[in-house]
């Protein structure tokens, strides 16, 4: 009997793995991505569509191309009638080192669970980072296109364009985030309690998010408005929805 139970367990695990591989999208955006109607992430960002499923990000990045790193794990406590309960907050950074970066956090009783949840949160929070030049437009963009700043808690963080070859002039956390975003040269300036890694990372993330918030003169050309994917594929979405049920 013991052998049988082990065997059944093994089968169960195997089945679970196969089921995990098959992604059943829950959102309209997920269904469009799964069916190949949306070709790249930029289409999603262009229309500011909220990403609610981490599999959408996985769909655009082959395994291994999206790097993730744990920035900080710190324990938090809650006082209860039975004593203290300990939990762990995990801050995770994901990026493709080519203009996309995500920062996520998760609190859980176990470290492994917190890391897994943090990676999912970071994927859902993936943003595009605009890159530019310091002087002449020679070669590929290598730094931030303009001075940007972000803040979180008491931490203020400023990113300043730097000439090619300067590297990242900043703390180790800053260097790590810039590498994940794909920025090779940047001067940085920060104030506040930057030892709080979580707030420092969030402030830097806000600054990187602001790079696409500025309307620079090279973007003054008339905008060619195109339909949102939901509008473009509305008939397909309504038909396939009926078919699914």
PDB file of C-alpha atoms in Angstrom:
ATOM      1  CA  UNK A   1       0.000   0.000   0.000  1.00  0.00           C
ATOM      2  CA  UNK A   2       2.842   2.390   0.781  1.00  0.00           C
ATOM      3  CA  UNK A   3       4.270   1.839  -2.682  1.00  0.00           C
ATOM      4  CA  UNK A   4       0.904   2.527  -4.273  1.00  0.00           C
ATOM      5  CA  UNK A   5       0.446   5.787  -2.419  1.00  0.00           C
ATOM      6  CA  UNK A   6       3.922   6.900  -3.484  1.00  0.00           C
ATOM      7  CA  UNK A   7       3.146   5.952  -7.066  1.00  0.00           C
ATOM      8  CA  UNK A   8      -0.126   7.865  -7.013  1.00  0.00           C
ATOM      9  CA  UNK A   9       1.703  10.877  -5.558  1.00  0.00           C
ATOM     10  CA  UNK A  10       4.259  10.694  -8.341  1.00  0.00           C
ATOM     11  CA  UNK A  11       1.520  10.583 -10.968  1.00  0.00           C
ATOM     12  CA  UNK A  12      -0.199  13.530  -9.376  1.00  0.00           C
ATOM     13  CA  UNK A  13       2.984  15.580  -9.487  1.00  0.00           C
ATOM     14  CA  UNK A  14       3.578  14.660 -13.111  1.00  0.00           C
ATOM     15  CA  UNK A  15       0.036  15.661 -14.054  1.00  0.00           C
ATOM     16  CA  UNK A  16       0.439  18.979 -12.255  1.00  0.00           C
ATOM     17  CA  UNK A  17       3.557  19.837 -14.222  1.00  0.00           C
ATOM     18  CA  UNK A  18       1.855  19.158 -17.545  1.00  0.00           C
ATOM     19  CA  UNK A  19      -1.092  21.301 -16.534  1.00  0.00           C
ATOM     20  CA  UNK A  20       1.210  24.170 -15.533  1.00  0.00           C
ATOM     21  CA  UNK A  21       2.792  24.246 -18.974  1.00  0.00           C
ATOM     22  CA  UNK A  22      -0.592  24.742 -20.622  1.00  0.00           C
ATOM     23  CA  UNK A  23      -1.611  28.353 -19.993  1.00  0.00           C
ATOM     24  CA  UNK A  24      -5.334  29.132 -19.963  1.00  0.00           C
ATOM     25  CA  UNK A  25      -5.605  32.952 -20.170  1.00  0.00           C
ATOM     26  CA  UNK A  26      -8.116  34.631 -17.866  1.00  0.00           C
ATOM     27  CA  UNK A  27      -8.079  38.165 -19.282  1.00  0.00           C
ATOM     28  CA  UNK A  28      -8.889  39.542 -22.733  1.00  0.00           C
ATOM     29  CA  UNK A  29      -5.298  40.702 -23.129  1.00  0.00           C
ATOM     30  CA  UNK A  30      -4.061  37.224 -22.193  1.00  0.00           C
ATOM     31  CA  UNK A  31      -6.274  35.624 -24.833  1.00  0.00           C
ATOM     32  CA  UNK A  32      -5.033  38.015 -27.522  1.00  0.00           C
ATOM     33  CA  UNK A  33      -1.399  37.358 -26.593  1.00  0.00           C
ATOM     34  CA  UNK A  34      -1.876  33.585 -26.431  1.00  0.00           C
ATOM     35  CA  UNK A  35      -3.446  33.582 -29.896  1.00  0.00           C
ATOM     36  CA  UNK A  36      -0.623  35.665 -31.407  1.00  0.00           C
ATOM     37  CA  UNK A  37      -2.801  38.725 -32.113  1.00  0.00           C
ATOM     38  CA  UNK A  38      -0.340  40.990 -30.232  1.00  0.00           C
ATOM     39  CA  UNK A  39       3.183  40.785 -31.612  1.00  0.00           C
ATOM     40  CA  UNK A  40       5.227  42.590 -28.936  1.00  0.00           C
ATOM     41  CA  UNK A  41       5.072  44.272 -25.525  1.00  0.00           C
ATOM     42  CA  UNK A  42       5.258  47.771 -27.034  1.00  0.00           C
ATOM     43  CA  UNK A  43       1.715  47.366 -28.423  1.00  0.00           C
ATOM     44  CA  UNK A  44       0.513  46.773 -24.853  1.00  0.00           C
ATOM     45  CA  UNK A  45       2.435  49.778 -23.459  1.00  0.00           C
ATOM     46  CA  UNK A  46       1.275  52.039 -26.317  1.00  0.00           C
ATOM     47  CA  UNK A  47      -2.360  51.617 -25.263  1.00  0.00           C
ATOM     48  CA  UNK A  48      -1.578  51.475 -21.500  1.00  0.00           C
ATOM     49  CA  UNK A  49      -3.279  48.108 -21.111  1.00  0.00           C
ATOM     50  CA  UNK A  50      -2.977  46.657 -17.597  1.00  0.00           C
ATOM     51  CA  UNK A  51      -1.071  43.356 -17.463  1.00  0.00           C
ATOM     52  CA  UNK A  52      -2.721  41.057 -14.923  1.00  0.00           C
ATOM     53  CA  UNK A  53      -1.058  37.729 -15.810  1.00  0.00           C
ATOM     54  CA  UNK A  54       2.686  36.982 -15.548  1.00  0.00           C
ATOM     55  CA  UNK A  55       2.382  34.485 -18.432  1.00  0.00           C
ATOM     56  CA  UNK A  56       1.853  37.436 -20.806  1.00  0.00           C
ATOM     57  CA  UNK A  57       5.424  38.573 -20.059  1.00  0.00           C
ATOM     58  CA  UNK A  58       6.740  34.991 -20.306  1.00  0.00           C
ATOM     59  CA  UNK A  59       5.124  34.699 -23.742  1.00  0.00           C
ATOM     60  CA  UNK A  60       7.296  37.524 -25.135  1.00  0.00           C
ATOM     61  CA  UNK A  61      10.517  36.398 -23.443  1.00  0.00           C
ATOM     62  CA  UNK A  62      11.971  32.957 -24.184  1.00  0.00           C
ATOM     63  CA  UNK A  63      13.149  31.125 -21.028  1.00  0.00           C
ATOM     64  CA  UNK A  64      16.388  32.580 -19.693  1.00  0.00           C
ATOM     65  CA  UNK A  65      16.194  35.955 -21.445  1.00  0.00           C
ATOM     66  CA  UNK A  66      14.452  37.730 -18.547  1.00  0.00           C
ATOM     67  CA  UNK A  67      16.837  37.883 -15.587  1.00  0.00           C
ATOM     68  CA  UNK A  68      15.641  38.152 -12.005  1.00  0.00           C
ATOM     69  CA  UNK A  69      17.510  38.986  -8.817  1.00  0.00           C
ATOM     70  CA  UNK A  70      16.494  39.242  -5.172  1.00  0.00           C
ATOM     71  CA  UNK A  71      17.330  42.758  -3.969  1.00  0.00           C
ATOM     72  CA  UNK A  72      16.393  42.427  -0.327  1.00  0.00           C
ATOM     73  CA  UNK A  73      14.768  39.975   2.067  1.00  0.00           C
ATOM     74  CA  UNK A  74      13.803  41.385   5.414  1.00  0.00           C
ATOM     75  CA  UNK A  75      11.804  39.829   8.229  1.00  0.00           C
ATOM     76  CA  UNK A  76       8.737  41.595   9.607  1.00  0.00           C
ATOM     77  CA  UNK A  77       6.929  40.764  12.848  1.00  0.00           C
ATOM     78  CA  UNK A  78       3.399  41.028  14.114  1.00  0.00           C
ATOM     79  CA  UNK A  79       2.495  40.772  17.763  1.00  0.00           C
ATOM     80  CA  UNK A  80      -0.382  38.388  18.478  1.00  0.00           C
ATOM     81  CA  UNK A  81      -1.895  37.016  21.684  1.00  0.00           C
ATOM     82  CA  UNK A  82       0.191  33.850  21.250  1.00  0.00           C
ATOM     83  CA  UNK A  83       3.448  35.776  20.727  1.00  0.00           C
ATOM     84  CA  UNK A  84       5.108  37.040  17.576  1.00  0.00           C
ATOM     85  CA  UNK A  85       4.488  35.839  14.045  1.00  0.00           C
ATOM     86  CA  UNK A  86       7.411  36.229  11.673  1.00  0.00           C
ATOM     87  CA  UNK A  87       7.061  36.788   7.959  1.00  0.00           C
ATOM     88  CA  UNK A  88       9.490  37.694   5.185  1.00  0.00           C
ATOM     89  CA  UNK A  89       9.202  40.515   2.666  1.00  0.00           C
ATOM     90  CA  UNK A  90      11.113  39.926  -0.534  1.00  0.00           C
ATOM     91  CA  UNK A  91      11.945  42.609  -3.121  1.00  0.00           C
ATOM     92  CA  UNK A  92      12.707  41.209  -6.573  1.00  0.00           C
ATOM     93  CA  UNK A  93      14.091  42.897  -9.671  1.00  0.00           C
ATOM     94  CA  UNK A  94      13.481  41.561 -13.197  1.00  0.00           C
ATOM     95  CA  UNK A  95      14.858  42.935 -16.445  1.00  0.00           C
ATOM     96  CA  UNK A  96      15.982  42.012 -19.958  1.00  0.00           C
ATOM     97  CA  UNK A  97      19.022  44.406 -19.941  1.00  0.00           C
ATOM     98  CA  UNK A  98      17.456  45.980 -23.017  1.00  0.00           C
ATOM     99  CA  UNK A  99      15.000  48.666 -21.980  1.00  0.00           C
ATOM    100  CA  UNK A 100      12.568  46.804 -19.702  1.00  0.00           C
ATOM    101  CA  UNK A 101      12.654  46.565 -15.918  1.00  0.00           C
ATOM    102  CA  UNK A 102      10.234  45.433 -13.209  1.00  0.00           C
ATOM    103  CA  UNK A 103      10.261  45.693  -9.426  1.00  0.00           C
ATOM    104  CA  UNK A 104       7.984  43.607  -7.226  1.00  0.00           C
ATOM    105  CA  UNK A 105       7.595  42.707  -3.569  1.00  0.00           C
ATOM    106  CA  UNK A 106       5.835  39.912  -1.722  1.00  0.00           C
ATOM    107  CA  UNK A 107       5.337  39.056   1.937  1.00  0.00           C
ATOM    108  CA  UNK A 108       5.023  35.389   2.956  1.00  0.00           C
ATOM    109  CA  UNK A 109       5.702  33.020   5.845  1.00  0.00           C
ATOM    110  CA  UNK A 110       8.496  31.280   3.948  1.00  0.00           C
ATOM    111  CA  UNK A 111      11.369  32.839   2.014  1.00  0.00           C
ATOM    112  CA  UNK A 112      10.917  30.627  -1.070  1.00  0.00           C
ATOM    113  CA  UNK A 113       7.222  31.524  -1.356  1.00  0.00           C
ATOM    114  CA  UNK A 114       8.046  35.226  -0.955  1.00  0.00           C
ATOM    115  CA  UNK A 115      10.665  35.048  -3.737  1.00  0.00           C
ATOM    116  CA  UNK A 116       8.275  33.253  -6.085  1.00  0.00           C
ATOM    117  CA  UNK A 117       5.519  35.789  -5.402  1.00  0.00           C
ATOM    118  CA  UNK A 118       8.018  38.656  -5.769  1.00  0.00           C
ATOM    119  CA  UNK A 119       9.058  37.451  -9.245  1.00  0.00           C
ATOM    120  CA  UNK A 120       5.408  37.316 -10.341  1.00  0.00           C
ATOM    121  CA  UNK A 121       4.756  40.808  -8.894  1.00  0.00           C
ATOM    122  CA  UNK A 122       7.855  42.167 -10.680  1.00  0.00           C
ATOM    123  CA  UNK A 123       6.753  40.682 -14.018  1.00  0.00           C
ATOM    124  CA  UNK A 124       3.318  42.293 -13.672  1.00  0.00           C
ATOM    125  CA  UNK A 125       5.094  45.574 -12.916  1.00  0.00           C
ATOM    126  CA  UNK A 126       7.405  45.495 -15.958  1.00  0.00           C
ATOM    127  CA  UNK A 127       7.877  48.949 -17.546  1.00  0.00           C
ATOM    128  CA  UNK A 128       9.666  50.246 -20.651  1.00  0.00           C
ATOM    129  CA  UNK A 129      12.709  52.488 -20.058  1.00  0.00           C
ATOM    130  CA  UNK A 130      13.549  55.164 -22.587  1.00  0.00           C
ATOM    131  CA  UNK A 131      17.240  55.526 -23.398  1.00  0.00           C
ATOM    132  CA  UNK A 132      19.013  58.374 -25.125  1.00  0.00           C
ATOM    133  CA  UNK A 133      22.330  60.123 -25.769  1.00  0.00           C
ATOM    134  CA  UNK A 134      24.523  62.515 -23.812  1.00  0.00           C
ATOM    135  CA  UNK A 135      25.773  64.521 -26.803  1.00  0.00           C
ATOM    136  CA  UNK A 136      25.958  63.487 -30.458  1.00  0.00           C
ATOM    137  CA  UNK A 137      23.674  60.723 -31.601  1.00  0.00           C
ATOM    138  CA  UNK A 138      26.395  58.237 -32.451  1.00  0.00           C
ATOM    139  CA  UNK A 139      25.816  54.497 -32.085  1.00  0.00           C
ATOM    140  CA  UNK A 140      23.104  53.027 -29.916  1.00  0.00           C
ATOM    141  CA  UNK A 141      21.413  54.890 -27.025  1.00  0.00           C
ATOM    142  CA  UNK A 142      23.444  54.376 -23.853  1.00  0.00           C
ATOM    143  CA  UNK A 143      22.172  56.712 -21.106  1.00  0.00           C
ATOM    144  CA  UNK A 144      18.965  58.337 -19.823  1.00  0.00           C
ATOM    145  CA  UNK A 145      17.511  60.834 -22.341  1.00  0.00           C
ATOM    146  CA  UNK A 146      17.039  63.642 -19.788  1.00  0.00           C
ATOM    147  CA  UNK A 147      17.456  64.368 -16.081  1.00  0.00           C
ATOM    148  CA  UNK A 148      14.776  62.418 -14.229  1.00  0.00           C
ATOM    149  CA  UNK A 149      14.007  61.941 -10.562  1.00  0.00           C
ATOM    150  CA  UNK A 150      11.914  59.687  -8.385  1.00  0.00           C
ATOM    151  CA  UNK A 151      11.061  59.552  -4.709  1.00  0.00           C
ATOM    152  CA  UNK A 152       9.806  57.063  -2.156  1.00  0.00           C
ATOM    153  CA  UNK A 153       9.670  57.640   1.584  1.00  0.00           C
ATOM    154  CA  UNK A 154      12.545  59.936   2.500  1.00  0.00           C
ATOM    155  CA  UNK A 155      14.667  58.803  -0.464  1.00  0.00           C
ATOM    156  CA  UNK A 156      15.082  61.130  -3.437  1.00  0.00           C
ATOM    157  CA  UNK A 157      16.912  59.784  -6.461  1.00  0.00           C
ATOM    158  CA  UNK A 158      18.056  61.699  -9.568  1.00  0.00           C
ATOM    159  CA  UNK A 159      19.447  60.244 -12.786  1.00  0.00           C
ATOM    160  CA  UNK A 160      21.591  62.506 -14.986  1.00  0.00           C
ATOM    161  CA  UNK A 161      22.778  61.692 -18.548  1.00  0.00           C
ATOM    162  CA  UNK A 162      26.491  60.842 -18.763  1.00  0.00           C
ATOM    163  CA  UNK A 163      28.983  60.628 -21.653  1.00  0.00           C
ATOM    164  CA  UNK A 164      29.776  57.249 -23.135  1.00  0.00           C
ATOM    165  CA  UNK A 165      32.291  55.288 -21.085  1.00  0.00           C
ATOM    166  CA  UNK A 166      31.447  56.899 -17.716  1.00  0.00           C
ATOM    167  CA  UNK A 167      29.716  53.785 -16.415  1.00  0.00           C
ATOM    168  CA  UNK A 168      27.120  53.993 -13.659  1.00  0.00           C
ATOM    169  CA  UNK A 169      28.271  56.445 -10.981  1.00  0.00           C
ATOM    170  CA  UNK A 170      26.198  55.222  -8.050  1.00  0.00           C
ATOM    171  CA  UNK A 171      25.684  52.656  -5.321  1.00  0.00           C
ATOM    172  CA  UNK A 172      25.680  48.870  -5.935  1.00  0.00           C
ATOM    173  CA  UNK A 173      21.839  48.736  -5.900  1.00  0.00           C
ATOM    174  CA  UNK A 174      21.734  51.539  -8.473  1.00  0.00           C
ATOM    175  CA  UNK A 175      24.320  49.779 -10.673  1.00  0.00           C
ATOM    176  CA  UNK A 176      22.305  46.576 -10.547  1.00  0.00           C
ATOM    177  CA  UNK A 177      19.057  48.337 -11.519  1.00  0.00           C
ATOM    178  CA  UNK A 178      20.694  50.264 -14.377  1.00  0.00           C
ATOM    179  CA  UNK A 179      22.258  47.064 -15.724  1.00  0.00           C
ATOM    180  CA  UNK A 180      18.849  45.355 -15.687  1.00  0.00           C
ATOM    181  CA  UNK A 181      17.294  48.340 -17.495  1.00  0.00           C
ATOM    182  CA  UNK A 182      20.051  48.364 -20.130  1.00  0.00           C
ATOM    183  CA  UNK A 183      21.564  51.760 -19.272  1.00  0.00           C
ATOM    184  CA  UNK A 184      25.363  51.669 -19.429  1.00  0.00           C
ATOM    185  CA  UNK A 185      26.274  55.285 -18.506  1.00  0.00           C
ATOM    186  CA  UNK A 186      24.578  57.460 -15.914  1.00  0.00           C
ATOM    187  CA  UNK A 187      25.419  59.953 -13.162  1.00  0.00           C
ATOM    188  CA  UNK A 188      23.231  59.617 -10.094  1.00  0.00           C
ATOM    189  CA  UNK A 189      22.440  61.808  -7.141  1.00  0.00           C
ATOM    190  CA  UNK A 190      20.422  60.738  -4.109  1.00  0.00           C
ATOM    191  CA  UNK A 191      19.482  62.005  -0.664  1.00  0.00           C
ATOM    192  CA  UNK A 192      17.503  60.670   2.262  1.00  0.00           C
ATOM    193  CA  UNK A 193      17.853  57.340   4.040  1.00  0.00           C
ATOM    194  CA  UNK A 194      19.201  55.412   1.050  1.00  0.00           C
ATOM    195  CA  UNK A 195      20.236  52.517   3.316  1.00  0.00           C
ATOM    196  CA  UNK A 196      16.582  51.470   3.152  1.00  0.00           C
ATOM    197  CA  UNK A 197      17.096  49.318   0.049  1.00  0.00           C
ATOM    198  CA  UNK A 198      13.370  48.929  -0.630  1.00  0.00           C
ATOM    199  CA  UNK A 199      12.648  52.674  -0.779  1.00  0.00           C
ATOM    200  CA  UNK A 200      15.867  53.387  -2.686  1.00  0.00           C
ATOM    201  CA  UNK A 201      14.955  50.768  -5.315  1.00  0.00           C
ATOM    202  CA  UNK A 202      11.397  52.142  -5.561  1.00  0.00           C
ATOM    203  CA  UNK A 203      12.671  55.713  -5.987  1.00  0.00           C
ATOM    204  CA  UNK A 204      15.053  54.607  -8.770  1.00  0.00           C
ATOM    205  CA  UNK A 205      12.207  52.656 -10.382  1.00  0.00           C
ATOM    206  CA  UNK A 206      10.007  55.791 -10.314  1.00  0.00           C
ATOM    207  CA  UNK A 207      12.825  57.774 -11.965  1.00  0.00           C
ATOM    208  CA  UNK A 208      13.204  55.167 -14.734  1.00  0.00           C
ATOM    209  CA  UNK A 209       9.422  55.171 -15.220  1.00  0.00           C
ATOM    210  CA  UNK A 210       9.538  58.963 -15.731  1.00  0.00           C
ATOM    211  CA  UNK A 211      11.805  58.626 -18.805  1.00  0.00           C
ATOM    212  CA  UNK A 212       8.762  57.928 -21.007  1.00  0.00           C
ATOM    213  CA  UNK A 213       6.722  60.614 -19.216  1.00  0.00           C
ATOM    214  CA  UNK A 214       8.463  63.554 -20.914  1.00  0.00           C
ATOM    215  CA  UNK A 215       7.341  64.888 -24.294  1.00  0.00           C
ATOM    216  CA  UNK A 216      10.615  65.798 -25.997  1.00  0.00           C
ATOM    217  CA  UNK A 217      10.757  67.881 -29.213  1.00  0.00           C
ATOM    218  CA  UNK A 218      11.558  64.825 -31.354  1.00  0.00           C
ATOM    219  CA  UNK A 219       8.095  63.476 -30.389  1.00  0.00           C
ATOM    220  CA  UNK A 220       6.205  66.612 -31.498  1.00  0.00           C
ATOM    221  CA  UNK A 221       5.227  65.095 -34.843  1.00  0.00           C
ATOM    222  CA  UNK A 222       1.482  64.466 -35.289  1.00  0.00           C
ATOM    223  CA  UNK A 223       0.458  61.235 -33.596  1.00  0.00           C
ATOM    224  CA  UNK A 224      -0.903  58.492 -35.834  1.00  0.00           C
ATOM    225  CA  UNK A 225      -3.648  57.079 -33.677  1.00  0.00           C
ATOM    226  CA  UNK A 226      -4.328  53.394 -34.126  1.00  0.00           C
ATOM    227  CA  UNK A 227      -7.044  51.224 -32.676  1.00  0.00           C
ATOM    228  CA  UNK A 228      -6.526  49.549 -29.338  1.00  0.00           C
ATOM    229  CA  UNK A 229      -6.140  45.738 -29.623  1.00  0.00           C
ATOM    230  CA  UNK A 230      -9.422  45.292 -27.712  1.00  0.00           C
ATOM    231  CA  UNK A 231     -11.207  47.420 -30.309  1.00  0.00           C
ATOM    232  CA  UNK A 232      -9.407  45.878 -33.267  1.00  0.00           C
ATOM    233  CA  UNK A 233     -10.172  42.286 -32.230  1.00  0.00           C
ATOM    234  CA  UNK A 234     -13.516  42.947 -30.489  1.00  0.00           C
ATOM    235  CA  UNK A 235     -15.428  40.579 -32.812  1.00  0.00           C
ATOM    236  CA  UNK A 236     -12.871  37.804 -32.344  1.00  0.00           C
ATOM    237  CA  UNK A 237     -12.942  38.277 -28.565  1.00  0.00           C
ATOM    238  CA  UNK A 238     -16.732  38.072 -28.399  1.00  0.00           C
ATOM    239  CA  UNK A 239     -16.877  34.983 -30.663  1.00  0.00           C
ATOM    240  CA  UNK A 240     -14.143  33.031 -28.933  1.00  0.00           C
ATOM    241  CA  UNK A 241     -15.639  33.898 -25.552  1.00  0.00           C
ATOM    242  CA  UNK A 242     -18.900  32.232 -26.557  1.00  0.00           C
ATOM    243  CA  UNK A 243     -17.019  29.244 -27.914  1.00  0.00           C
ATOM    244  CA  UNK A 244     -15.081  28.875 -24.640  1.00  0.00           C
ATOM    245  CA  UNK A 245     -18.294  28.575 -22.631  1.00  0.00           C
TER     246      UNK A 245
END
